[in-house]
Coordinates of C-alpha atoms and ligand atoms in Angstrom, one line a residue:
X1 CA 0.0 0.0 0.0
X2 CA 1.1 3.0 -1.0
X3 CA 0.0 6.4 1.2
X4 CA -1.6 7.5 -2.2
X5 CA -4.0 4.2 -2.5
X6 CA -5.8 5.4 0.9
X7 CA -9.9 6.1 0.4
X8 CA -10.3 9.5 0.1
X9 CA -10.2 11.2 3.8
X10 CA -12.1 14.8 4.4
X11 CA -8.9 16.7 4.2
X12 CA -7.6 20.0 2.5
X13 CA -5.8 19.4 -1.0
X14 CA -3.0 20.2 0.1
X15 CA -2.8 17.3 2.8
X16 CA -4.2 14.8 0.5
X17 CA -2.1 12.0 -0.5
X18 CA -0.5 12.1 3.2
X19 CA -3.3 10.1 4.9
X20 CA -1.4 7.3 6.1
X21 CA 1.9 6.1 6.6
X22 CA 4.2 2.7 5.9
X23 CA 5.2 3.6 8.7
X24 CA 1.8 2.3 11.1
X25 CA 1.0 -0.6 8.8
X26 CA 5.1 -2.0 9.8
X27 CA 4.4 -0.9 13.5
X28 CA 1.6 -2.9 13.4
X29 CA 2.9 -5.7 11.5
X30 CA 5.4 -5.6 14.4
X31 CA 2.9 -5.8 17.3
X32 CA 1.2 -8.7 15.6
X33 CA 3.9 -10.7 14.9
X34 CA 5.8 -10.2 17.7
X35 CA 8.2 -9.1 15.0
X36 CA 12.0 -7.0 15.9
X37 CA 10.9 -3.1 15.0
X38 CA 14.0 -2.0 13.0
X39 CA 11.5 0.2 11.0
X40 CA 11.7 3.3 13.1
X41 CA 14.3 5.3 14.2
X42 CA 14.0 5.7 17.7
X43 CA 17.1 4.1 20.1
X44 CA 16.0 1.6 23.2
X45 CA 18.5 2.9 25.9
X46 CA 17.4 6.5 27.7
X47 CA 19.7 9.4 27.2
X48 CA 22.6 10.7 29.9
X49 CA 21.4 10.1 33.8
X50 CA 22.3 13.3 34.8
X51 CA 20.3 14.8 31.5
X52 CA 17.2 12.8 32.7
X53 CA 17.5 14.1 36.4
X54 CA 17.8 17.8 35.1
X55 CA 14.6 17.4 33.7
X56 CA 12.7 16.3 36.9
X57 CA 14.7 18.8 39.3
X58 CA 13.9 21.4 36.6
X59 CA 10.0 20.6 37.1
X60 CA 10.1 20.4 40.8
X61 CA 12.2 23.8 41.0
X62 CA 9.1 25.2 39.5
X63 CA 10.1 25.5 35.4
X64 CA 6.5 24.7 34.7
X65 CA 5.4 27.5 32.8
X66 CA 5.4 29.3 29.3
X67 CA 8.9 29.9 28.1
X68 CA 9.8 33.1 26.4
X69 CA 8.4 32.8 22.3
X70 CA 12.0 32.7 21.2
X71 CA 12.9 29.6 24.0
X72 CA 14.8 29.5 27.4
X73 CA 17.7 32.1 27.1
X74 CA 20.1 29.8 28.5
X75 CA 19.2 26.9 26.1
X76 CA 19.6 29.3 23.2
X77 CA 22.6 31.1 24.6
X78 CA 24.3 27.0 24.9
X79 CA 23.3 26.5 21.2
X80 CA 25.1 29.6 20.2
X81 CA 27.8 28.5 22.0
X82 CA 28.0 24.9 21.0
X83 CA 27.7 25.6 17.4
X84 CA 30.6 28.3 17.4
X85 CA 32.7 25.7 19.2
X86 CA 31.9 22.9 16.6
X87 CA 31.7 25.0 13.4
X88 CA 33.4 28.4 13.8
X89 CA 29.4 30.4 13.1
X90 CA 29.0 32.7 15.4
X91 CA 24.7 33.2 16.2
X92 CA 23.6 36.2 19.1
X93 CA 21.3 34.2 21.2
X94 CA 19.3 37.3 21.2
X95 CA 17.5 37.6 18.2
X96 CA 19.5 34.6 15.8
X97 CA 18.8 31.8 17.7
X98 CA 15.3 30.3 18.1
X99 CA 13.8 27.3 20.0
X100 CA 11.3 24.5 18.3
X101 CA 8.9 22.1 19.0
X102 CA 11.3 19.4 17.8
X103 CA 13.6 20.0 14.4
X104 CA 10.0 18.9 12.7
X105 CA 8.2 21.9 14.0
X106 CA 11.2 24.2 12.6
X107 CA 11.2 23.0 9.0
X108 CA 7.7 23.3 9.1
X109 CA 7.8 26.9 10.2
X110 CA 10.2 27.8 8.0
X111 CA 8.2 26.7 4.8
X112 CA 5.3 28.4 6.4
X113 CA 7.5 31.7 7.0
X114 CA 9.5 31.0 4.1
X115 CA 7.4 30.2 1.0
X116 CA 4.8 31.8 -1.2
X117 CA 2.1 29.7 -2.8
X118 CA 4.2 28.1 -6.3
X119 CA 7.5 28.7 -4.7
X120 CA 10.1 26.2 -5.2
X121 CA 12.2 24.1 -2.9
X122 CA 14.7 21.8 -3.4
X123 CA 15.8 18.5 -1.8
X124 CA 17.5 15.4 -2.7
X125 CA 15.9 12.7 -2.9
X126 CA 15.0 10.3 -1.1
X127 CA 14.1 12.7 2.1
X128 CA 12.8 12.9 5.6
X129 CA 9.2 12.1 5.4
X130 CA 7.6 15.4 6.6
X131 CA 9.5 17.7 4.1
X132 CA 7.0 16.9 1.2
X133 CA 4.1 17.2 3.7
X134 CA 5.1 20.8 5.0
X135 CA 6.3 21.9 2.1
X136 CA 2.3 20.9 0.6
X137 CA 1.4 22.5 3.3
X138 CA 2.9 26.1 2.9
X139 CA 1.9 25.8 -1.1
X140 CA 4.8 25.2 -1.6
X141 CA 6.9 22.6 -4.5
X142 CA 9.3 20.3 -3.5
X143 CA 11.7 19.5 -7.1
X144 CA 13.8 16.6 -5.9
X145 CA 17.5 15.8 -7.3
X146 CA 18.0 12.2 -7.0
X147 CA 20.9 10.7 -4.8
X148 CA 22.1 7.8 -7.0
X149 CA 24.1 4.5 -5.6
X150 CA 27.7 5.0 -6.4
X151 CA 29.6 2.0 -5.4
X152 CA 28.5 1.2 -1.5
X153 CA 27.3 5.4 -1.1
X154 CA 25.3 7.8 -2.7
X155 CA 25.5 10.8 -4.2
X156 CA 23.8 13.6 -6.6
X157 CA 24.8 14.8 -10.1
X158 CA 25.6 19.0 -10.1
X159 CA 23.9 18.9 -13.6
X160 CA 21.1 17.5 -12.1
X161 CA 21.1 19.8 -9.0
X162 CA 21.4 23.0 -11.6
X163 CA 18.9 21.5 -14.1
X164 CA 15.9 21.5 -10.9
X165 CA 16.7 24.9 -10.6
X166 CA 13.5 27.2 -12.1
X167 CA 12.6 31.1 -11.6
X168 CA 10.6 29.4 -8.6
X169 CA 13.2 28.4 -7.2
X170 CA 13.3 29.9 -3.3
X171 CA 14.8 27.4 -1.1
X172 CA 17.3 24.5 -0.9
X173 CA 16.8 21.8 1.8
X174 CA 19.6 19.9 3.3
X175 CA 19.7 16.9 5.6
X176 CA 23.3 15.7 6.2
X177 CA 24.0 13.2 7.9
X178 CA 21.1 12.0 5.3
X179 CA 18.0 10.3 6.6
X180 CA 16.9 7.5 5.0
X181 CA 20.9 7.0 3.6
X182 CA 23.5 7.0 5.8
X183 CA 25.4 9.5 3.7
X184 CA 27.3 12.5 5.1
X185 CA 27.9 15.2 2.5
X186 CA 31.7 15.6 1.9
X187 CA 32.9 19.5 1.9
X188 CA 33.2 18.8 -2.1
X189 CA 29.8 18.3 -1.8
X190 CA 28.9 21.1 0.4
X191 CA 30.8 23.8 -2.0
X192 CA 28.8 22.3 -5.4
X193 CA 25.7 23.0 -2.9
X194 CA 27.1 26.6 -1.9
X195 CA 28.0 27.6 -5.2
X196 CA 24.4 26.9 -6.3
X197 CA 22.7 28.6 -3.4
X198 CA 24.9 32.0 -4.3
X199 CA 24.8 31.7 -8.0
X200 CA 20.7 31.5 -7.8
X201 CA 20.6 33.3 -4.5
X202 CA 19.0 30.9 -2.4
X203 CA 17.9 30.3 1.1
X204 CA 19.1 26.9 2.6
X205 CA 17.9 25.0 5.2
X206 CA 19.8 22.8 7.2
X207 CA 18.6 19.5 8.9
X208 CA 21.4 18.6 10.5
X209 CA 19.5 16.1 13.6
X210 CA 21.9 13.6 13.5
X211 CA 25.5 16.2 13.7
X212 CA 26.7 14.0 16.2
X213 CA 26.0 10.9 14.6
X214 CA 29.0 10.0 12.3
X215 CA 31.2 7.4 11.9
X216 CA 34.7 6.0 10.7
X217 CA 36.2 9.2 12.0
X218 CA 34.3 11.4 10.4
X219 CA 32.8 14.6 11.4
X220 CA 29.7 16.7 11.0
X221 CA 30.2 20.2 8.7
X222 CA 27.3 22.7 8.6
X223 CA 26.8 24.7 5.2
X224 CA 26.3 27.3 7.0
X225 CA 29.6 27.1 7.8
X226 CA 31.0 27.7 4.0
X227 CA 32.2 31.1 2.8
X228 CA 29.6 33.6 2.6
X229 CA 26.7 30.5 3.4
X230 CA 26.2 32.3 7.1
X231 CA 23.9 34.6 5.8
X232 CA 21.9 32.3 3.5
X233 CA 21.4 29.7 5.9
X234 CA 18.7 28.5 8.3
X235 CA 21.0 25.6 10.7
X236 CA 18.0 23.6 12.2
X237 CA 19.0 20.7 14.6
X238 CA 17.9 19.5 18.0
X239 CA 18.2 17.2 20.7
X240 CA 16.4 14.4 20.1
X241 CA 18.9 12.4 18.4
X242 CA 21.8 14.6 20.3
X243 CA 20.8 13.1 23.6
X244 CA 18.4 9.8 22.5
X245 CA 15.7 11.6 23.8
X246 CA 13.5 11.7 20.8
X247 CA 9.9 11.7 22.7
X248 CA 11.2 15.3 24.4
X249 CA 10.8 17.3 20.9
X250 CA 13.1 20.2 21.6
X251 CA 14.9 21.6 18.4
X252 CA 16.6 24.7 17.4
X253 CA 17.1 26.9 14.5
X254 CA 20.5 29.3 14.4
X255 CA 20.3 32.1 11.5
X256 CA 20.7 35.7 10.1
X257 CA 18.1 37.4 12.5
X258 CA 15.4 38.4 9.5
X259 CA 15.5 34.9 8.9
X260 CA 14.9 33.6 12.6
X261 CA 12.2 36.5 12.8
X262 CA 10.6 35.1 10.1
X263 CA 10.4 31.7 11.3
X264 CA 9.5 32.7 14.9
X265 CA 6.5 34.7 13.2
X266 CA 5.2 31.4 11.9
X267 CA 6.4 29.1 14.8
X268 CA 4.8 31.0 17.8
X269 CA 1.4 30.5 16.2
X270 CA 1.8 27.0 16.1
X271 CA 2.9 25.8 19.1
X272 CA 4.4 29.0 20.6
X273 CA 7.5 26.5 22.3
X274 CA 8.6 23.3 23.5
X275 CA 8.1 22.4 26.8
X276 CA 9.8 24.7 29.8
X277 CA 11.6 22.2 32.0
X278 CA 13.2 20.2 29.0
X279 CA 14.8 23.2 28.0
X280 CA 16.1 23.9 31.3
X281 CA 17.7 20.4 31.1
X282 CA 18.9 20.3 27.7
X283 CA 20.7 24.3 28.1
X284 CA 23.4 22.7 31.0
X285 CA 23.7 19.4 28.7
X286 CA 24.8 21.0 25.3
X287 CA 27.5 23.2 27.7
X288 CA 29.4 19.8 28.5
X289 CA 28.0 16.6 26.0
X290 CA 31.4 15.8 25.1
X291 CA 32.2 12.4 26.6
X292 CA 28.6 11.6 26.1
X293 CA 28.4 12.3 22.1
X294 CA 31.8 10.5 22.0
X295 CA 30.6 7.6 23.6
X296 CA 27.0 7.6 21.8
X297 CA 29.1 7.6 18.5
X298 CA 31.2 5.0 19.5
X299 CA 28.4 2.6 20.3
X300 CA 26.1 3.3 17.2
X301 CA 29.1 2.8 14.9
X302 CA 29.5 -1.1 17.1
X303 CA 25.6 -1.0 16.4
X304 CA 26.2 -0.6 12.4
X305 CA 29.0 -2.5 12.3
X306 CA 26.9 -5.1 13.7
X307 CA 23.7 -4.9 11.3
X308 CA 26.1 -4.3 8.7
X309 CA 27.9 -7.7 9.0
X310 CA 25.0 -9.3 9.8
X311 CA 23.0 -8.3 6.8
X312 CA 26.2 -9.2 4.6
X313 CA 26.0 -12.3 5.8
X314 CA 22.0 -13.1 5.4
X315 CA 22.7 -12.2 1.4
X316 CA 22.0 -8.6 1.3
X317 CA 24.0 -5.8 -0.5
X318 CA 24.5 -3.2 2.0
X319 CA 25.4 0.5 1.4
X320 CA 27.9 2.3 3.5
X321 CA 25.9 4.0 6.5
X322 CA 28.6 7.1 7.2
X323 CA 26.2 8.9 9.7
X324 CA 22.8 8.5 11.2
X325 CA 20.6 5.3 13.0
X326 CA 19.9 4.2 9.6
X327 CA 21.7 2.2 6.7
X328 CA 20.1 0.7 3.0
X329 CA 20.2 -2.5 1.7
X330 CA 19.5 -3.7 -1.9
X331 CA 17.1 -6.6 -1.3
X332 CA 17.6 -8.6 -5.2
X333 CA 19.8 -11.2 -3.5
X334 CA 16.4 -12.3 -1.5
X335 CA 15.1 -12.9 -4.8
X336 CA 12.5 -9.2 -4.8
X337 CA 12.6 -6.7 -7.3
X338 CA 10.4 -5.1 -4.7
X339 CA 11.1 -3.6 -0.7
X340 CA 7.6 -3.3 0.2
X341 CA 7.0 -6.9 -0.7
X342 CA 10.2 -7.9 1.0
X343 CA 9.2 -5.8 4.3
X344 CA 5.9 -7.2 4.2
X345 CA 7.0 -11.0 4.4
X346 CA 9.9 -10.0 6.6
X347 CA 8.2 -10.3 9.8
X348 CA 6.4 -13.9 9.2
X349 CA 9.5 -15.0 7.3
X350 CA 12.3 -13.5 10.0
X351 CA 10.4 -11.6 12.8
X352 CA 12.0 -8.1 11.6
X353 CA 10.6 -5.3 10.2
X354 CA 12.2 -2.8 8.4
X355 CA 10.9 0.4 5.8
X356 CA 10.8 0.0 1.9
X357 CA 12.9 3.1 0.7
X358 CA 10.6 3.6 -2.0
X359 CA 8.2 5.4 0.5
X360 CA 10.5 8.5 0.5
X361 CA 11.2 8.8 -3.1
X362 CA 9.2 12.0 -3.9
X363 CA 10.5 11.8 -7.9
X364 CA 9.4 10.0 -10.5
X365 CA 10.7 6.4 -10.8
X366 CA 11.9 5.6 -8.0
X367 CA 14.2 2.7 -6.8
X368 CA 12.5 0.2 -5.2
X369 CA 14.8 -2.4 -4.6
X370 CA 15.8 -0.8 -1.7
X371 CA 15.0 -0.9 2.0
X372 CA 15.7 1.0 5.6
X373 CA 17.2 -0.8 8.9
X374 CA 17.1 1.5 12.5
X375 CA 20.6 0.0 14.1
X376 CA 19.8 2.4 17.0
X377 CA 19.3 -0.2 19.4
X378 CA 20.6 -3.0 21.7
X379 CA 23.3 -5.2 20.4
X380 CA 21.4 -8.1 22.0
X381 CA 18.2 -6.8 19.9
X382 CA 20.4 -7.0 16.9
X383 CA 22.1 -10.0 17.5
X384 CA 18.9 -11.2 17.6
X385 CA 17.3 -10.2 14.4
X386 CA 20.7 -10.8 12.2
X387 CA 20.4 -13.9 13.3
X388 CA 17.1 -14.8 12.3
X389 CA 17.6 -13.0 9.3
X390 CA 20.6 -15.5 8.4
X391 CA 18.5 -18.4 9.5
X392 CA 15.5 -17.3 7.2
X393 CA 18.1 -16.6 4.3
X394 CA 19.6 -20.1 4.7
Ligands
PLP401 C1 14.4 12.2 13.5 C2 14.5 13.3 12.4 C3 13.9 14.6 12.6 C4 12.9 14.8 13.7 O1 13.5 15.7 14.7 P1 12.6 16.1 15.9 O2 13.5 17.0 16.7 O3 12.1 14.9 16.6 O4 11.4 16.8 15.4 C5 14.1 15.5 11.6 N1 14.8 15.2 10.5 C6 15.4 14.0 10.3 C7 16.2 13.8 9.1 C8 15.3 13.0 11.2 O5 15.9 11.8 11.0

């Protein structure tokens, strides 16, 4: 089932189409087979101790009401911090730094903020699933340039990223570390990217959720970081993925101030903030998450390594996960030209469920030989489902 083969709801044009989700029919595939959920990326261990105990000494020392529209000062004065630190931008907390309701709720805003009915945006392709949606939303287009298998990665043609490019053309959206791929744009990447946003004079948007989640050495670069990219840039990120605390929803935008202003325009009329006390918690974390980002990298790239190996070994062709909980696998050595018929047999044949790729293609012939694994969770749990996976191979 695709989300487009769903009986016609009562809903808006521009949500229609988005009814339902792969995403439910594999949760619920999971629950009634019992099945390992490797579909969604969410981890199974909680984030730092002294994180969580922030958050409950921050409601019982009273943090329990609105925050300011813009977010806690001291959580926005640590992002600015933070990201100068990591990247070299500098951001005034006061009017160039703005709290979310998760990274979601940013990207959202900025579409709403950012784009006029017809308006363009760009994104490669496959993407996060809730870029098409807010981008519909806002009136907005999304033209997607495709990221290709090269070898065991991926990566986008500049001929194709300049031929998307129309008089419409508005905004450019970036997710690196890449969601549903693995990939991490290289800095050759990022200065083909910057050269387009200055030659067209475009506003880019950054999802950068999973900064902290690389691998093999690597590490995170924001455009916004690039020559002259400061000014163009919208940096959205958060602490979800930061701090495995995906359920809190705090995220954060960094910008040129009439860019945050925008954004806070559309955001404090959605849900005005994220919640008080998490914000209290999250603004002494980011100060000093050193040893803990260190040591969450070291374990998801055990976690991959493990999936990786394991996947190998049950027949499947596995890309090269460089960053994020997620990794691809081509699924024509089971025998399937086709992931959603592979992830829908998965759980009776192997008790694991994973997410057919297709489902965030946005362009027009899509792969769809390809499928999603979460690795962000126990090494028993994914002990467990490689080896089932091998025994249902064999
Ligand atoms: C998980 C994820 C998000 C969601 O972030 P929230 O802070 O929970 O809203 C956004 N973008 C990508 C690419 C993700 O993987």
């Amino acid at each position: 089932m695709t989300p487009h083969s769903a009986p016609a709801l009562p809903v808006a044009s521009r949500l229609r189409g988005f009814g339902s989700s792969i995403f439910a029919e594999m949760t619920e595939l999971a629950v009634r087979t019992g099945a390992i959920n490797l579909g969604q990326g969410f981890p199974d261990t909680d984030g730092p101790a002294a994180l969580l105990a922030a958050a409950r000494a921050a409601i019982d020392a009273g943090h329990n009401q609105y925050p300011p529209a813009n977010g806690v000062a001291e959580l926005r004065e640590a992002v600015a911090a933070d990201r100068e630190i990591r990247y070299g931008t500098s951001y005034d907390p006061g009017g160039e730094v703005l709290i979310t309701t998760g990274a979601t709720c940013a990207i959202a805003a900025a579409f709403l903020a950012l784009c006029d009915a017809g308006d363009e945006v760009i994104a490669f392709d496959p993407c996060y699933d809730s870029y098409s949606a807010s981008i519909s939303m806002a009136g907005g287009l999304l033209r997607p340039v495709p990221l290709r298998a090269e070898g065991d990665r991926f990566a986008f043609d500049p001929d194709e990223l300049a031929a998307a490019i129309t008089p419409r053309t508005r905004l450019l959206l970036l997710n690196t570390p890449h969601n549903p791929t693995g990939k991490v744009f290289t800095r050759a990447e990022l200065e083909v990217i910057a050269a387009c946003c200055h030659e067209h004079d475009l506003i880019a948007i950054t999802d950068e959720v999973h900064e902290h989640l690389v691998y093999d050495g690597r590490t995170a670069q924001s455009l916004a970081a690039l020559p002259g990219m400061r000014d163009r840039t919208l940096a959205i990120s958060g602490a979800g993925k930061t701090f495995s605390v995906t359920g809190w929803k705090v995220g954060w935008a960094c910008g040129p101030r009439r860019l945050i202003r925008a954004v806070q325009t559309a955001h404090q009329f959605l849900t005005f903030n994220s919640g008080t006390p998490f914000q209290v918690a999250l603004a002494a974390a980011l100060h000093d998450h050193g040893s803990w980002t260190t040591r969450l990298r070291q374990s998801l790239q055990e976690q991959r390594d493990l999936l990786a190996d394991g996947l190998r070994r049950a027949g499947f062709a596995v890309y090269q996960a460089e960053g994020t909980y997620f990794l691809q696998a081509d699924v024509r050595p089971w025998g399937y030209d086709d992931g959603v018929a592979l992830c829908r047999d998965l759980p009776e044949r192997a008790g694991v469920v994973a997410i057919p790729s297709v489902v965030f293609y946005q362009g027009a012939d899509p792969p769809r030989n390809l499928v999603r694994f979460a690795f962000c969770k126990r090494t028993t749990v994914l002990t467990r489902a490689v080896r089932a996976l091998q025994a249902a191979a064999g």
